[in-house]
PDB file of N, CA, C and O in Angstrom:
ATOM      1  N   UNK D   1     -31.510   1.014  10.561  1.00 41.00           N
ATOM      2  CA  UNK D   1     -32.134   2.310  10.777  1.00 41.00           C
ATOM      3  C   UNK D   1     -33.173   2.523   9.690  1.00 41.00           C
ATOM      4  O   UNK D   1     -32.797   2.761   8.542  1.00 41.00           O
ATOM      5  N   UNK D   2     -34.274   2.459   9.953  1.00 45.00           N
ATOM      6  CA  UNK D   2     -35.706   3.084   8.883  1.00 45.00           C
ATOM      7  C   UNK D   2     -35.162   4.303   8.613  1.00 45.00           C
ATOM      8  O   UNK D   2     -34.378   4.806   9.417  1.00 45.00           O
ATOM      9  N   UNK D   3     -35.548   5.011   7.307  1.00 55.00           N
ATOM     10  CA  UNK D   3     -35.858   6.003   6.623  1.00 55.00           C
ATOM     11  C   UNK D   3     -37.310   6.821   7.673  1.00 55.00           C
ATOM     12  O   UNK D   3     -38.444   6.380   7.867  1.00 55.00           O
ATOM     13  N   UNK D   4     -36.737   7.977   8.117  1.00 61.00           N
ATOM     14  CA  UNK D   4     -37.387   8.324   9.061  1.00 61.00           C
ATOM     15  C   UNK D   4     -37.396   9.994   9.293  1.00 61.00           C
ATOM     16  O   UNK D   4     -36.620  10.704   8.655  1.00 61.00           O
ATOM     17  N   UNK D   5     -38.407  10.585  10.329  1.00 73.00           N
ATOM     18  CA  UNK D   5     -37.665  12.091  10.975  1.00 73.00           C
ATOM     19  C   UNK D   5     -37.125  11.624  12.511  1.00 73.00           C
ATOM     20  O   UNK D   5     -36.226  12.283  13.033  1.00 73.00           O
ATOM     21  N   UNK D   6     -37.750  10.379  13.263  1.00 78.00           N
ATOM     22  CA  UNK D   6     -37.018  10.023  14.472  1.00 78.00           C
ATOM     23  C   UNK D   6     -36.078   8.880  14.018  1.00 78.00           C
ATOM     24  O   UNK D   6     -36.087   8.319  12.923  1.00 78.00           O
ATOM     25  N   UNK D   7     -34.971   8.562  15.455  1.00 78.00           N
ATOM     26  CA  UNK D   7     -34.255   7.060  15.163  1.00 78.00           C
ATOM     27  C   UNK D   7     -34.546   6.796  16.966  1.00 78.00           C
ATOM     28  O   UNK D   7     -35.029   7.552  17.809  1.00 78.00           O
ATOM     29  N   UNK D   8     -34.166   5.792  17.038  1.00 82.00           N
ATOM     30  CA  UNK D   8     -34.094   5.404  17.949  1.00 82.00           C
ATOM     31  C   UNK D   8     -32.691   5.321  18.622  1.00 82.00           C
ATOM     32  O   UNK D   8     -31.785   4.784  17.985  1.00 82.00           O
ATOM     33  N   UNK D   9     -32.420   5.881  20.025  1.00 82.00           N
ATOM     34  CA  UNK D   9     -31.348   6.206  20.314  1.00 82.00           C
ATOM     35  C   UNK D   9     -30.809   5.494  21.603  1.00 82.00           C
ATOM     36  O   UNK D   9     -31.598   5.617  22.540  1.00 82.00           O
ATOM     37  N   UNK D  10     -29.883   4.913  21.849  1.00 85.00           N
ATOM     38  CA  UNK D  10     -29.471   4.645  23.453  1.00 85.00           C
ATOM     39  C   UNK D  10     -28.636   5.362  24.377  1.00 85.00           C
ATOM     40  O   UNK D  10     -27.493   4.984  24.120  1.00 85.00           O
ATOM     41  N   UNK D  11     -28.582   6.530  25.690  1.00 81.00           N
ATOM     42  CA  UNK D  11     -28.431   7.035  26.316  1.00 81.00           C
ATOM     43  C   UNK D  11     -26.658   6.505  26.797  1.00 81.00           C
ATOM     44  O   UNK D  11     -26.592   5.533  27.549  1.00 81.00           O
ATOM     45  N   UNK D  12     -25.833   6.915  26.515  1.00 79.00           N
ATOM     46  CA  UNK D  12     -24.887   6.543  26.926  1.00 79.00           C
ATOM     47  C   UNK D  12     -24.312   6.228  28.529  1.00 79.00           C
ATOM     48  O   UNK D  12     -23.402   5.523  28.966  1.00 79.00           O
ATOM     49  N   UNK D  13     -25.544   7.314  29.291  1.00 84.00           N
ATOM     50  CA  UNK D  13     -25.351   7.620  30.796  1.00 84.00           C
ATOM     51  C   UNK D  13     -26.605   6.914  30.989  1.00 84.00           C
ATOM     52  O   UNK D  13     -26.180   5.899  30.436  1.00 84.00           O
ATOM     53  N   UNK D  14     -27.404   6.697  31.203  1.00 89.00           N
ATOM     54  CA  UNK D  14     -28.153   5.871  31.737  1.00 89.00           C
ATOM     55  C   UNK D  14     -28.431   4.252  31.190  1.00 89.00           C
ATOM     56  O   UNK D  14     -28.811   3.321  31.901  1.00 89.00           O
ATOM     57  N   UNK D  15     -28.072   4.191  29.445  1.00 85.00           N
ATOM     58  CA  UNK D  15     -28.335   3.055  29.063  1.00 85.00           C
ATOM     59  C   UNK D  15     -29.767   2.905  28.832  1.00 85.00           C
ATOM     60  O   UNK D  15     -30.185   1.747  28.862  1.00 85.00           O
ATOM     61  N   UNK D  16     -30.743   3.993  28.571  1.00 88.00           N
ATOM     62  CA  UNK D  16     -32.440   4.113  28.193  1.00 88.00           C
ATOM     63  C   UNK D  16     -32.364   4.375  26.746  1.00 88.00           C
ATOM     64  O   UNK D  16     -31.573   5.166  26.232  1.00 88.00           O
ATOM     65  N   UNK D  17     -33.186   3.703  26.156  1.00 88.00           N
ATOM     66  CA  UNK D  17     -33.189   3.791  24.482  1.00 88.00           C
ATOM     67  C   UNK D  17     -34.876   4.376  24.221  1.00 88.00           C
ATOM     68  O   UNK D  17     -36.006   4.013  24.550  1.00 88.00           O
ATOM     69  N   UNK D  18     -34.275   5.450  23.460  1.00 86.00           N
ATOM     70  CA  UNK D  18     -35.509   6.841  23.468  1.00 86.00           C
ATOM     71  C   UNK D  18     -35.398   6.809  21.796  1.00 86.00           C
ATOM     72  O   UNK D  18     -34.447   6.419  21.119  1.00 86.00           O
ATOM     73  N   UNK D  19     -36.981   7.473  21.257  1.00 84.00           N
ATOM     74  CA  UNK D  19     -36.680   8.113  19.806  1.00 84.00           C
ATOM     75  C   UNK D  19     -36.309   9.291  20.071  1.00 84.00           C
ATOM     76  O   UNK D  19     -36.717   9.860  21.083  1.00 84.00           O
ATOM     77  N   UNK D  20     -35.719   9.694  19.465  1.00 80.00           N
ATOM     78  CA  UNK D  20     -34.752  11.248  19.397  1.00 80.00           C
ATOM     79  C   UNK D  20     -35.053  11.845  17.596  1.00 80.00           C
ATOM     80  O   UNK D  20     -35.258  10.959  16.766  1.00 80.00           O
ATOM     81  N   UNK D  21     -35.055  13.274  17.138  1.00 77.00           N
ATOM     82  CA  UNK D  21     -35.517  13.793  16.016  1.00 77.00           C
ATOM     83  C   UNK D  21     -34.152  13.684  15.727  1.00 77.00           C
ATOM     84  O   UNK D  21     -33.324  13.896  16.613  1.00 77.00           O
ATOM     85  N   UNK D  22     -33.764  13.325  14.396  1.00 74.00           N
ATOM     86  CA  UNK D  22     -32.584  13.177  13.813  1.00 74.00           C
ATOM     87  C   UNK D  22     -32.213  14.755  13.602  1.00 74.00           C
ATOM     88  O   UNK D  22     -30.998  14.938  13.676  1.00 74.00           O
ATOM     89  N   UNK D  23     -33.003  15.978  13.346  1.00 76.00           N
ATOM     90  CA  UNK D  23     -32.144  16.658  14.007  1.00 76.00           C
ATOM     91  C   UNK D  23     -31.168  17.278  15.399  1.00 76.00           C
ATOM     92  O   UNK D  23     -30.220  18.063  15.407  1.00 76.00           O
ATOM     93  N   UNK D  24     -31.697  16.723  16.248  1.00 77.00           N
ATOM     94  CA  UNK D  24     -30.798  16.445  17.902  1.00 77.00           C
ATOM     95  C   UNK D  24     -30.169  16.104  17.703  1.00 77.00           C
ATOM     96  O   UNK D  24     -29.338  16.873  18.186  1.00 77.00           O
ATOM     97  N   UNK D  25     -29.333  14.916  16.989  1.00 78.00           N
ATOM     98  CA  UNK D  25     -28.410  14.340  17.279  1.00 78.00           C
ATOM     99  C   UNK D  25     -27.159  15.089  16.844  1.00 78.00           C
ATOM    100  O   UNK D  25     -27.455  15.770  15.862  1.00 78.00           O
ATOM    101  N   UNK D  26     -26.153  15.206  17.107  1.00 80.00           N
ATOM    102  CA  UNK D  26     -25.039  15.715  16.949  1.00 80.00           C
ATOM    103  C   UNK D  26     -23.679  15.293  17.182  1.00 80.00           C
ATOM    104  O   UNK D  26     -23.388  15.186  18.373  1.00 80.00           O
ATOM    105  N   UNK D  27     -22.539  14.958  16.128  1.00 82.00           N
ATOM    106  CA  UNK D  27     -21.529  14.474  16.279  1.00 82.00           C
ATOM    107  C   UNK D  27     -20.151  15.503  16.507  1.00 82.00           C
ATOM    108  O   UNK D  27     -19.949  16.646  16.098  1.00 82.00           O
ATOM    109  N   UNK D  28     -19.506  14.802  17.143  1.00 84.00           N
ATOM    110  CA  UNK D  28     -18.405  15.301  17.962  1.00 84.00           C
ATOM    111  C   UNK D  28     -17.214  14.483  17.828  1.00 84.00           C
ATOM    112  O   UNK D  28     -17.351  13.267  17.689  1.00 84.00           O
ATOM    113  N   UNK D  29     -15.827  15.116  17.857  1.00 83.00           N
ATOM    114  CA  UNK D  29     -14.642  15.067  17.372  1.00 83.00           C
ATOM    115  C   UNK D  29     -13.841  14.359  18.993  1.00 83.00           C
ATOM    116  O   UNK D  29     -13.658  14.843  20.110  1.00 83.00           O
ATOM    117  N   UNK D  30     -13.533  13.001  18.358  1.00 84.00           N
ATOM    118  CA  UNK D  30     -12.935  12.575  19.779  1.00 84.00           C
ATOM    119  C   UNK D  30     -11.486  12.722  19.626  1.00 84.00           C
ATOM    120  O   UNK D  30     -10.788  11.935  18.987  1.00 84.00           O
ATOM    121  N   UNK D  31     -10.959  14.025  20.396  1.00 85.00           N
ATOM    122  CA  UNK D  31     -10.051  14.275  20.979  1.00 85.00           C
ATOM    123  C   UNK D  31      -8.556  13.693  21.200  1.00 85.00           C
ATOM    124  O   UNK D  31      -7.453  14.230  21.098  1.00 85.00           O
ATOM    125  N   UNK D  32      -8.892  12.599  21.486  1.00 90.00           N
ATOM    126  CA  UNK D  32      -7.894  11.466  22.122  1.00 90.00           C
ATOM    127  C   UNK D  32      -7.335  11.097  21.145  1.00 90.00           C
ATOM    128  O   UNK D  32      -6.209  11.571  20.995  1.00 90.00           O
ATOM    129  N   UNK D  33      -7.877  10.045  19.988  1.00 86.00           N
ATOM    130  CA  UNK D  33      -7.429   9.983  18.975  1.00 86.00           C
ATOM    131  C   UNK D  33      -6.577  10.548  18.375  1.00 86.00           C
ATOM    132  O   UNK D  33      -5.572   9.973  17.957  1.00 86.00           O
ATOM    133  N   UNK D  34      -6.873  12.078  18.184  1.00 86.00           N
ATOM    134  CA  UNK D  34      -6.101  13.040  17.125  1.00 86.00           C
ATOM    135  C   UNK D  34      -5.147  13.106  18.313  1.00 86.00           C
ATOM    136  O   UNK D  34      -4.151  12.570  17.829  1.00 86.00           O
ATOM    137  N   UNK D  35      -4.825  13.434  19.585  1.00 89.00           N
ATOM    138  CA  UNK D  35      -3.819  13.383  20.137  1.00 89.00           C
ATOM    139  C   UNK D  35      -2.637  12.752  20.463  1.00 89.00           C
ATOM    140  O   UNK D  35      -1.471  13.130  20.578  1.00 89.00           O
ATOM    141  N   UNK D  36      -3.578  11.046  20.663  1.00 90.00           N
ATOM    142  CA  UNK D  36      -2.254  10.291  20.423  1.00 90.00           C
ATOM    143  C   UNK D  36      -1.869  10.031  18.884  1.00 90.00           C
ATOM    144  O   UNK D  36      -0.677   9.792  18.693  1.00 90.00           O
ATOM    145  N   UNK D  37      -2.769  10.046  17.683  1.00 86.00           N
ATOM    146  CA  UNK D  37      -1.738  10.289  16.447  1.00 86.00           C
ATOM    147  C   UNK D  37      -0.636  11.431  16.150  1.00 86.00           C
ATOM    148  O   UNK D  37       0.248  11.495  15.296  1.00 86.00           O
ATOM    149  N   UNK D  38      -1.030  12.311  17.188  1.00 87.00           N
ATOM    150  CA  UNK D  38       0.082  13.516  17.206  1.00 87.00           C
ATOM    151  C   UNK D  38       1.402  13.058  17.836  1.00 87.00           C
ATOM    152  O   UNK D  38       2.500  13.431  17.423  1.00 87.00           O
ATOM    153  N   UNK D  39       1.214  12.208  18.882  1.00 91.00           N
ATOM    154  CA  UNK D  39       2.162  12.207  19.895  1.00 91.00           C
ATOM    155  C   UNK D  39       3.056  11.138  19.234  1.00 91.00           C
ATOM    156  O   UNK D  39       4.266  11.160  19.461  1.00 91.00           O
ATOM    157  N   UNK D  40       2.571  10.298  18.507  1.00 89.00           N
ATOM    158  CA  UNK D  40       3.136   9.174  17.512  1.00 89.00           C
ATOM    159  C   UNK D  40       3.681   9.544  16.347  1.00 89.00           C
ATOM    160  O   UNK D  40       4.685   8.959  15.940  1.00 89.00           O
ATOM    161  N   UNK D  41       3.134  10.511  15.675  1.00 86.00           N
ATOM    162  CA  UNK D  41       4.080  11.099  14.337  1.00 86.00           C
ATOM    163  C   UNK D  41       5.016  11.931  15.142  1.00 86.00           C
ATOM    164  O   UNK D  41       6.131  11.895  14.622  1.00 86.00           O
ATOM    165  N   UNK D  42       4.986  12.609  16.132  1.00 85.00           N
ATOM    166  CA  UNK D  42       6.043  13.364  16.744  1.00 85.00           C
ATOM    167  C   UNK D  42       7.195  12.226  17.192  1.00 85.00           C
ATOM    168  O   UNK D  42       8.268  12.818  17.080  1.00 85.00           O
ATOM    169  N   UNK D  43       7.399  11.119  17.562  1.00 88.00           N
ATOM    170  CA  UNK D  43       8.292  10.073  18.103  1.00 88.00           C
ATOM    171  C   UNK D  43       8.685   9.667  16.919  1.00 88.00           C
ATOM    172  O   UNK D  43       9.873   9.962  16.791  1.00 88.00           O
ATOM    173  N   UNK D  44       8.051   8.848  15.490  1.00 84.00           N
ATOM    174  CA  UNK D  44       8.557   8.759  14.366  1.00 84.00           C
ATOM    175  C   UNK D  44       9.358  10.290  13.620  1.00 84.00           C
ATOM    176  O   UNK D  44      10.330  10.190  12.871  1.00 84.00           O
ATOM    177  N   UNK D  45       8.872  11.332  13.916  1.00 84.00           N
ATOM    178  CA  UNK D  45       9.573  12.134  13.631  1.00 84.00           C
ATOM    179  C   UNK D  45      10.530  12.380  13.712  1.00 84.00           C
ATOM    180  O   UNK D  45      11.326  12.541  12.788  1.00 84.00           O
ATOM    181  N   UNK D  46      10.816  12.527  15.425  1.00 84.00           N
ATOM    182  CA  UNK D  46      12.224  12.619  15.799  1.00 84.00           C
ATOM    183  C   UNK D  46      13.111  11.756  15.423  1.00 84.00           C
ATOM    184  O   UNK D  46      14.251  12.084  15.093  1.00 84.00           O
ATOM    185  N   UNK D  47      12.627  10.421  15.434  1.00 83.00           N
ATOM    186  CA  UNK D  47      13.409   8.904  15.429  1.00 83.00           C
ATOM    187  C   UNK D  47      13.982   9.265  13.538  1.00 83.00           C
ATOM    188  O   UNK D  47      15.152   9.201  13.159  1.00 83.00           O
ATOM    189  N   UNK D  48      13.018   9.551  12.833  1.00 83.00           N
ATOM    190  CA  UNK D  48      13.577   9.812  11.388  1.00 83.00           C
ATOM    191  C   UNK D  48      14.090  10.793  10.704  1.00 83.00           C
ATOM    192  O   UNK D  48      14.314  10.794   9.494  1.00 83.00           O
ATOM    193  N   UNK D  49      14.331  11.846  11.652  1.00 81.00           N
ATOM    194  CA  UNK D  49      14.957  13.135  11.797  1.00 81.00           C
ATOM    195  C   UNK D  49      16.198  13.430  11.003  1.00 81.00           C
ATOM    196  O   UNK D  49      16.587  14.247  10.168  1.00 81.00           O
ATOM    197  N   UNK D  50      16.816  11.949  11.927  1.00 78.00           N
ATOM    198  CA  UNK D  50      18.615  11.855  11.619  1.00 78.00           C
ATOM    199  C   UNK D  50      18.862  11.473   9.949  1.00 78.00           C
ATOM    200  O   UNK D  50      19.671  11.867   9.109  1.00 78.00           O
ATOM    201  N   UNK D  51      17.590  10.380   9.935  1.00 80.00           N
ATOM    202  CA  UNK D  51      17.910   9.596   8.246  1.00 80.00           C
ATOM    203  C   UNK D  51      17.443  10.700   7.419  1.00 80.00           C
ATOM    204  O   UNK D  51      18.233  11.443   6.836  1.00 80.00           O
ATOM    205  N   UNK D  52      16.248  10.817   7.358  1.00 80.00           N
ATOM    206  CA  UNK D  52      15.407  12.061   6.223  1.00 80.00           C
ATOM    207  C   UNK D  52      15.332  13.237   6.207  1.00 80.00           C
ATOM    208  O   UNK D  52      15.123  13.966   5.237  1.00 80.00           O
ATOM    209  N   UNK D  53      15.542  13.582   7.569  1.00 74.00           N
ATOM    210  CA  UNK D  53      15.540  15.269   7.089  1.00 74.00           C
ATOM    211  C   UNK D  53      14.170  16.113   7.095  1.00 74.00           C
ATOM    212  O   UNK D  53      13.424  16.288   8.059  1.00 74.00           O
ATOM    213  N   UNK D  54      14.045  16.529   5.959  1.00 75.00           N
ATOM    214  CA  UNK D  54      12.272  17.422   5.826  1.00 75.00           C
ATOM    215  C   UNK D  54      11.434  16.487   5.257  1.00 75.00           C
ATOM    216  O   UNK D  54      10.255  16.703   4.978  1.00 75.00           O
ATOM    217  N   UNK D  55      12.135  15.254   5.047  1.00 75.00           N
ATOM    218  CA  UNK D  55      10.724  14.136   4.826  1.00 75.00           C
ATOM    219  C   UNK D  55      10.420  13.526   5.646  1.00 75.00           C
ATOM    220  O   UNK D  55       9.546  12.684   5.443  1.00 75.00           O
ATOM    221  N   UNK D  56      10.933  13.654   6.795  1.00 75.00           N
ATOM    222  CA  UNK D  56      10.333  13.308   8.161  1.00 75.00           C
ATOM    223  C   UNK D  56       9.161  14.292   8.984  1.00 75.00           C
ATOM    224  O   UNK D  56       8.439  14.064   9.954  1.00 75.00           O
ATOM    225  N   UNK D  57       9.322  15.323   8.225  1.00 74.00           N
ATOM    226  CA  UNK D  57       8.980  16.415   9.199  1.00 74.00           C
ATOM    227  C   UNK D  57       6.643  15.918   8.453  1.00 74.00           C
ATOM    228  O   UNK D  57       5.538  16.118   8.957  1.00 74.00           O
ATOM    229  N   UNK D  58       7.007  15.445   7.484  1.00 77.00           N
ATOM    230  CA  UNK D  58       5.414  15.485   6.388  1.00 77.00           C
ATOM    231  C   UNK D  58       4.598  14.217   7.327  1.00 77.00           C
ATOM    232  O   UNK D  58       3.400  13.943   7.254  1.00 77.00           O
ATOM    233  N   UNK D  59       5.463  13.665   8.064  1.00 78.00           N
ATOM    234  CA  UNK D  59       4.772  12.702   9.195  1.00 78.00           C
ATOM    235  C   UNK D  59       4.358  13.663  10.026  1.00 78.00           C
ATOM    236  O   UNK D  59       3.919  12.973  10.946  1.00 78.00           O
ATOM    237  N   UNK D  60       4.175  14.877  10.374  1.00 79.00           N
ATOM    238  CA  UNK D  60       3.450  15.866  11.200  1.00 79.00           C
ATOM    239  C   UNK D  60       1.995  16.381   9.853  1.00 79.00           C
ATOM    240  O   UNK D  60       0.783  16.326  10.062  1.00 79.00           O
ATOM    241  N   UNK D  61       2.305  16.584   9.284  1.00 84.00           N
ATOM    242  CA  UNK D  61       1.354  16.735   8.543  1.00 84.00           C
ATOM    243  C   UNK D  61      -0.014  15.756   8.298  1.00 84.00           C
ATOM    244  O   UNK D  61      -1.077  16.126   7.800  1.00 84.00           O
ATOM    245  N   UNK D  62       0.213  14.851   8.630  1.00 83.00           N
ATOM    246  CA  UNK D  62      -0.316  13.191   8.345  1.00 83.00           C
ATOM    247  C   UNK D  62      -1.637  13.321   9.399  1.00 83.00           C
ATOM    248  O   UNK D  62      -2.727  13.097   8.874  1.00 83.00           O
ATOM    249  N   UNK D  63      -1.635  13.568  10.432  1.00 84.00           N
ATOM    250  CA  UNK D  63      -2.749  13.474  11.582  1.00 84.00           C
ATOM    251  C   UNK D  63      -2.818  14.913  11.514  1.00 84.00           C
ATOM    252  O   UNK D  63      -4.029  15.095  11.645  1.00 84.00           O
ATOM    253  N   UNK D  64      -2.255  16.126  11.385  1.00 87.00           N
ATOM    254  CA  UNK D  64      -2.787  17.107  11.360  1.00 87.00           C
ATOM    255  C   UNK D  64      -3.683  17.599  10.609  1.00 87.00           C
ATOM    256  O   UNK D  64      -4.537  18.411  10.963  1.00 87.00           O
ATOM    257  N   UNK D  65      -3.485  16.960   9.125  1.00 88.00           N
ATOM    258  CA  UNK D  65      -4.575  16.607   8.057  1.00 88.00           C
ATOM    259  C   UNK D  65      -5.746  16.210   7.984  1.00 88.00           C
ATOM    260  O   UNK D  65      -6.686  16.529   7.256  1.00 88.00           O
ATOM    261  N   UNK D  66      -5.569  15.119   9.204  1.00 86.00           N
ATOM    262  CA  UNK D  66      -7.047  13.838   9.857  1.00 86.00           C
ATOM    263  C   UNK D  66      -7.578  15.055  10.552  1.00 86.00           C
ATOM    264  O   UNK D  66      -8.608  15.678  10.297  1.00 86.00           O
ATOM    265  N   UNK D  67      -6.794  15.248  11.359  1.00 88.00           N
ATOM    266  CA  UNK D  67      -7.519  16.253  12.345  1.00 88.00           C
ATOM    267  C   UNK D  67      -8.653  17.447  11.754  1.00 88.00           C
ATOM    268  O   UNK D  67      -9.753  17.649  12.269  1.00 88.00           O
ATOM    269  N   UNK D  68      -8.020  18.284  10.372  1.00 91.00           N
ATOM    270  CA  UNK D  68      -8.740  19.181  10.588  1.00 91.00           C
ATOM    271  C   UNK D  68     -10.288  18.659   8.719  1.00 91.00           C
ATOM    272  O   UNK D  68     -11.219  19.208   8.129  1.00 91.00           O
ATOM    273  N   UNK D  69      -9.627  17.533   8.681  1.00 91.00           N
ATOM    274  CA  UNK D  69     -11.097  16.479   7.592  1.00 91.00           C
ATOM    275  C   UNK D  69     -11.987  15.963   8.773  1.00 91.00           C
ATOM    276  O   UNK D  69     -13.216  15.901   8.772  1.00 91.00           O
ATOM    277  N   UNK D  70     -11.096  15.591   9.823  1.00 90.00           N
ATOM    278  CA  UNK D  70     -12.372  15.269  10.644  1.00 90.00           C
ATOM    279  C   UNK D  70     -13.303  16.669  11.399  1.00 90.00           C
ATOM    280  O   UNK D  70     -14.487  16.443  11.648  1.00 90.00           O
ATOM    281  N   UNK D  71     -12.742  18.060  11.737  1.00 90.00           N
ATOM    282  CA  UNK D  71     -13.408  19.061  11.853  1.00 90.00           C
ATOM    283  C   UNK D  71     -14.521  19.359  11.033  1.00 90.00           C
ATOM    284  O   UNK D  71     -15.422  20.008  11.564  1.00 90.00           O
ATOM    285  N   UNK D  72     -14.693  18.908   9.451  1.00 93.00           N
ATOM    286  CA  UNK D  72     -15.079  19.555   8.746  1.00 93.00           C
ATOM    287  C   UNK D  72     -16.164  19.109   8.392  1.00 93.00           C
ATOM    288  O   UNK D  72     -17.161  19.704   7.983  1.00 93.00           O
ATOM    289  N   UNK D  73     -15.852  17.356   8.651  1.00 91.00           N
ATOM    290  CA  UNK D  73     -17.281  16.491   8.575  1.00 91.00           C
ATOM    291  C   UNK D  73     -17.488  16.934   9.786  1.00 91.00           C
ATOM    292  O   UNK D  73     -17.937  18.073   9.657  1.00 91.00           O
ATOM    293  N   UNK D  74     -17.412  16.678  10.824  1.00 90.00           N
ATOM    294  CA  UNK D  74     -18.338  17.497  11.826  1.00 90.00           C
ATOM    295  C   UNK D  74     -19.069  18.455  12.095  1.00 90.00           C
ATOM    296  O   UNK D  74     -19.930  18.545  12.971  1.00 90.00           O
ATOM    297  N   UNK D  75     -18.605  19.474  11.047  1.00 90.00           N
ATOM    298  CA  UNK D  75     -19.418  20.549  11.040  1.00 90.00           C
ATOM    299  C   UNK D  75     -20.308  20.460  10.236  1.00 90.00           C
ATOM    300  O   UNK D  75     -21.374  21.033  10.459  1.00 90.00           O
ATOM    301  N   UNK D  76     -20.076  19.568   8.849  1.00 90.00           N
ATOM    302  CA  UNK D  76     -21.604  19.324   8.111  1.00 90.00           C
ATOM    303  C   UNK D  76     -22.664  18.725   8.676  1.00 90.00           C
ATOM    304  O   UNK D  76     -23.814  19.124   8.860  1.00 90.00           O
ATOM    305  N   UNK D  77     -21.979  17.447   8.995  1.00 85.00           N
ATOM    306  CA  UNK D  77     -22.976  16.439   9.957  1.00 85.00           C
ATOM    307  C   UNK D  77     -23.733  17.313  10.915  1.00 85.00           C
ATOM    308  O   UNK D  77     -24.953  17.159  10.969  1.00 85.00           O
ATOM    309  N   UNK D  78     -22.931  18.559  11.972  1.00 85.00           N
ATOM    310  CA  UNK D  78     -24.191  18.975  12.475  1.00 85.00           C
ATOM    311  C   UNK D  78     -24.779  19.963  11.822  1.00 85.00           C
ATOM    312  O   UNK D  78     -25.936  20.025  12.239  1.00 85.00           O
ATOM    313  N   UNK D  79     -24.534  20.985  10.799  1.00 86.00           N
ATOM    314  CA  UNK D  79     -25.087  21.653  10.165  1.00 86.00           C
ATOM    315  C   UNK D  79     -26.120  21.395   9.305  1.00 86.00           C
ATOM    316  O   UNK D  79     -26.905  22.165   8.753  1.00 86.00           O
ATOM    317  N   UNK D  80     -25.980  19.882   9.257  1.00 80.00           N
ATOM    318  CA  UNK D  80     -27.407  19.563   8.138  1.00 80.00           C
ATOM    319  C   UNK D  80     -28.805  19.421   9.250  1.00 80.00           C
ATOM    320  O   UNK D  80     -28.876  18.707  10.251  1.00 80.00           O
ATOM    321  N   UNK D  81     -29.565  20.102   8.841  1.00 74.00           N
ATOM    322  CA  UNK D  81     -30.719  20.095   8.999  1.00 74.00           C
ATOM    323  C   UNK D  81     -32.032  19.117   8.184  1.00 74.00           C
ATOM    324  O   UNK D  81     -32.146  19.333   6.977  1.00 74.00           O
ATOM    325  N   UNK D  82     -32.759  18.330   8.657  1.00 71.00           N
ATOM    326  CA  UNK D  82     -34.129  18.395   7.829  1.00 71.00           C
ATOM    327  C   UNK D  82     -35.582  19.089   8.480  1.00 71.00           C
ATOM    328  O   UNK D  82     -35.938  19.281   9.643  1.00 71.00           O
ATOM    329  N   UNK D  83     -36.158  19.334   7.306  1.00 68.00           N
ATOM    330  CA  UNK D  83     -37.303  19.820   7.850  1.00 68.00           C
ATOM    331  C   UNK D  83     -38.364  19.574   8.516  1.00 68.00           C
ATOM    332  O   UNK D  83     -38.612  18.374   8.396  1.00 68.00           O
ATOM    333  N   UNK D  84     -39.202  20.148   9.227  1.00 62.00           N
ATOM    334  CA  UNK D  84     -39.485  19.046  10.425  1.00 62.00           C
ATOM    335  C   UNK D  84     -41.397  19.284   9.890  1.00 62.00           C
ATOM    336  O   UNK D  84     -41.808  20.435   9.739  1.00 62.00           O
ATOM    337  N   UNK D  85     -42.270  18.183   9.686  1.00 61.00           N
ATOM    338  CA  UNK D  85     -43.295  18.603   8.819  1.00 61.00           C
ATOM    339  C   UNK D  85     -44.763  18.930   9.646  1.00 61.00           C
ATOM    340  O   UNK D  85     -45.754  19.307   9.020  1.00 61.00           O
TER     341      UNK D  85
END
């Protein structure tokens, strides 16, 4: 990627590669991920329930953590602006 105000971009739905202003672009929080790490510390949870107790329970904490660091870069990433000359 050049040091730039455009990049060059490829269209996910059509597969056409366009310059786009690096302010357009915008990142987004995929969903799925944080869900099935939820659904997976919830099964280790239960499963370690019987042995540990409330130190099982900090395996919920673990992706709920990811979840809301990954909110936060997302919101910088699209909140940064450059100026357009």
């Amino acid at each position: 990627m050049k040091v730039g105000d455009e990049v060059a971009v490829t269209c996910k739905y059509c597969n056409k590669e366009e310059k786009k202003h690096i302010n357009r672009i915008d990142a987004v929080v995929d969903s799925r991920k944080i869900l099935l790490a939820f659904i997976i510390s919830a099964i280790v949870t239960i499963a370690l329930m019987s042995l540990y107790g409330l130190i099982a329970l900090a395996m919920i904490a673990i992706p709920f953590g990811v979840w809301v660091q990954e909110g936060k870069s997302t919101h910088y990433f699209n909140s940064y602006k450059i100026r357009r000359k």
